[in-house]
Short mmCIF file of C-alpha atoms in Angstrom, two decimals:
data_model
loop_
_atom_site.label_atom_id
_atom_site.label_comp_id
_atom_site.label_asym_id
_atom_site.label_seq_id
_atom_site.Cartn_x
_atom_site.Cartn_y
_atom_site.Cartn_z
CA ILE Z 1 -1.31 2.74 16.06
CA ASN Z 2 -3.57 0.09 15.41
CA GLU Z 3 -2.18 -2.81 16.23
CA CYS Z 4 -5.22 -4.74 14.34
CA ARG Z 5 -4.56 -3.61 11.15
CA ASN Z 6 -0.61 -3.49 10.82
CA TYR Z 7 -0.27 -7.25 11.95
CA PRO Z 8 -3.82 -9.08 10.51
CA GLY Z 9 -4.44 -12.75 12.01
CA ARG Z 10 -1.39 -12.12 14.01
CA LEU Z 11 -2.55 -10.85 17.11
CA CYS Z 12 -6.09 -12.72 17.85
CA ALA Z 13 -7.25 -16.25 16.38
CA HIS Z 14 -10.66 -15.06 15.34
CA LYS Z 15 -11.02 -10.67 15.31
CA CYS Z 16 -9.25 -8.31 16.39
CA GLU Z 17 -10.60 -4.93 17.92
CA ASN Z 18 -8.82 -1.54 17.66
CA ILE Z 19 -9.03 0.23 21.27
CA LEU Z 20 -6.84 3.54 22.33
CA GLY Z 21 -3.51 2.60 22.66
CA SER Z 22 -3.87 -1.60 22.85
CA TYR Z 23 -6.04 -4.16 21.02
CA LYS Z 24 -8.96 -6.44 22.12
CA CYS Z 25 -9.57 -9.86 20.63
CA SER Z 26 -12.79 -11.14 20.85
CA CYS Z 27 -14.40 -14.91 18.93
CA THR Z 28 -16.72 -15.49 16.46
CA THR Z 29 -20.35 -16.98 17.90
CA GLY Z 30 -20.04 -20.73 19.01
CA PHE Z 31 -16.89 -19.88 20.91
CA LYS Z 32 -15.21 -18.26 24.09
CA LEU Z 33 -12.10 -16.37 24.45
CA ALA Z 34 -9.11 -18.13 25.62
CA ASP Z 35 -7.71 -17.88 29.37
CA ASP Z 36 -4.23 -16.35 26.93
CA GLY Z 37 -6.61 -13.50 25.73
CA ARG Z 38 -5.82 -14.38 22.04
CA ASN Z 39 -6.93 -17.86 20.66
CA CYS Z 40 -10.69 -19.04 21.19
CA ASP Z 41 -12.07 -22.30 22.57
CA ASP Z 42 -14.82 -24.49 21.30
CA LEU Z 43 -18.57 -23.16 23.63
CA ASN Z 44 -20.17 -26.49 24.50
CA GLU Z 45 -23.58 -24.81 23.54
CA CYS Z 46 -25.24 -28.45 24.85
CA GLU Z 47 -24.02 -27.72 28.45
CA SER Z 48 -27.14 -25.21 28.64
CA ASN Z 49 -29.62 -28.09 27.20
CA PRO Z 50 -30.82 -26.03 24.05
CA CYS Z 51 -32.37 -29.42 22.96
CA SER Z 52 -35.48 -31.00 23.32
CA GLN Z 53 -33.89 -34.40 23.53
CA GLU Z 54 -30.12 -34.93 22.47
CA CYS Z 55 -27.55 -32.49 22.23
CA ALA Z 56 -24.38 -32.94 20.22
CA ASN Z 57 -21.55 -30.12 20.50
CA VAL Z 58 -20.02 -29.69 17.14
CA TYR Z 59 -17.20 -27.40 16.16
CA GLY Z 60 -18.33 -23.74 16.79
CA SER Z 61 -22.42 -24.58 17.26
CA TYR Z 62 -24.24 -27.41 18.12
CA GLN Z 63 -27.03 -30.36 16.67
CA CYS Z 64 -30.30 -31.43 18.17
CA TYR Z 65 -31.28 -35.20 17.80
CA CYS Z 66 -34.33 -36.89 18.55
CA ARG Z 67 -34.71 -40.60 19.88
CA ARG Z 68 -36.77 -43.07 17.97
CA GLY Z 69 -40.10 -42.63 17.23
CA TYR Z 70 -39.63 -38.38 16.88
CA GLN Z 71 -38.12 -36.14 14.51
CA LEU Z 72 -36.89 -32.26 14.57
CA SER Z 73 -39.06 -29.68 14.32
CA ASP Z 74 -39.13 -27.61 10.90
CA VAL Z 75 -40.35 -24.66 12.90
CA ASP Z 76 -36.98 -24.16 15.27
CA GLY Z 77 -34.82 -27.50 14.58
CA ILE Z 78 -34.55 -28.23 18.42
CA THR Z 79 -37.96 -29.58 19.57
CA CYS Z 80 -38.69 -32.87 19.09
CA GLU Z 81 -42.23 -33.77 17.70
CA ASP Z 82 -43.89 -37.28 18.08
CA ILE Z 83 -43.96 -38.73 14.40
CA ASP Z 84 -47.62 -40.21 13.65
CA GLU Z 85 -46.66 -43.89 12.08
CA CYS Z 86 -50.28 -44.73 11.25
CA ALA Z 87 -50.73 -41.78 9.38
CA LEU Z 88 -47.23 -41.88 7.39
CA PRO Z 89 -48.34 -43.75 3.99
CA THR Z 90 -46.81 -46.55 5.10
CA GLY Z 91 -49.33 -46.50 8.24
CA GLY Z 92 -52.35 -48.38 6.74
CA HIS Z 93 -50.33 -51.56 6.22
CA ILE Z 94 -48.75 -51.04 9.90
CA CYS Z 95 -51.46 -52.99 11.61
CA SER Z 96 -53.71 -55.63 10.09
CA TYR Z 97 -56.85 -53.99 11.41
CA ARG Z 98 -56.56 -50.62 13.31
CA CYS Z 99 -53.15 -48.42 14.35
CA HIS Z 100 -52.84 -46.22 17.35
CA ASN Z 101 -50.71 -43.40 17.40
CA THR Z 102 -48.64 -43.27 21.00
CA PRO Z 103 -46.20 -41.09 22.45
CA GLY Z 104 -42.53 -41.97 19.87
CA SER Z 105 -44.29 -45.25 19.53
CA PHE Z 106 -47.50 -46.86 17.88
CA HIS Z 107 -50.17 -50.11 18.64
CA CYS Z 108 -52.26 -52.11 16.72
CA THR Z 109 -55.67 -53.37 17.72
CA CYS Z 110 -57.70 -55.92 16.41
CA PRO Z 111 -61.57 -56.27 16.51
CA ALA Z 112 -63.08 -56.58 19.77
CA THR Z 113 -64.25 -59.85 18.99
CA GLY Z 114 -62.88 -62.98 17.71
CA TYR Z 115 -59.68 -62.02 17.03
CA ALA Z 116 -56.40 -61.43 19.32
CA LEU Z 117 -53.23 -59.68 18.41
CA ALA Z 118 -50.48 -61.98 16.60
CA PRO Z 119 -47.42 -62.27 18.52
CA ASN Z 120 -45.78 -60.00 15.75
CA GLY Z 121 -47.89 -57.61 17.54
CA ARG Z 122 -49.32 -55.84 14.23
CA SER Z 123 -51.51 -58.80 12.60
CA CYS Z 124 -54.95 -59.93 13.79
CA GLN Z 125 -55.70 -63.92 14.28
#
């Protein structure tokens, strides 16, 4: 008897495998078999720290996020890379004189003589 074929969708929450004299339940990626052997519980993928900065567990999967000043890599979607604010299209306007990229941020400088950085941290006076 193939229980999986005779009772489709009633024996197992996700996947049913016919075995000799019985059946076995399993779960799709992102889930683990519950103690009852039939249902599937969401797996918290964030427990294994797959992301380089922030991780949010979502039903059946996870999503990586980056802190301010960083962005997710287009290559792997889990690594956070520094955003070079000085190289952005508006980068030339961030600082009135010179912009220096730093990890997760940037800072402005003024000419060595005759100028000082204004309280706003971007203009020279």
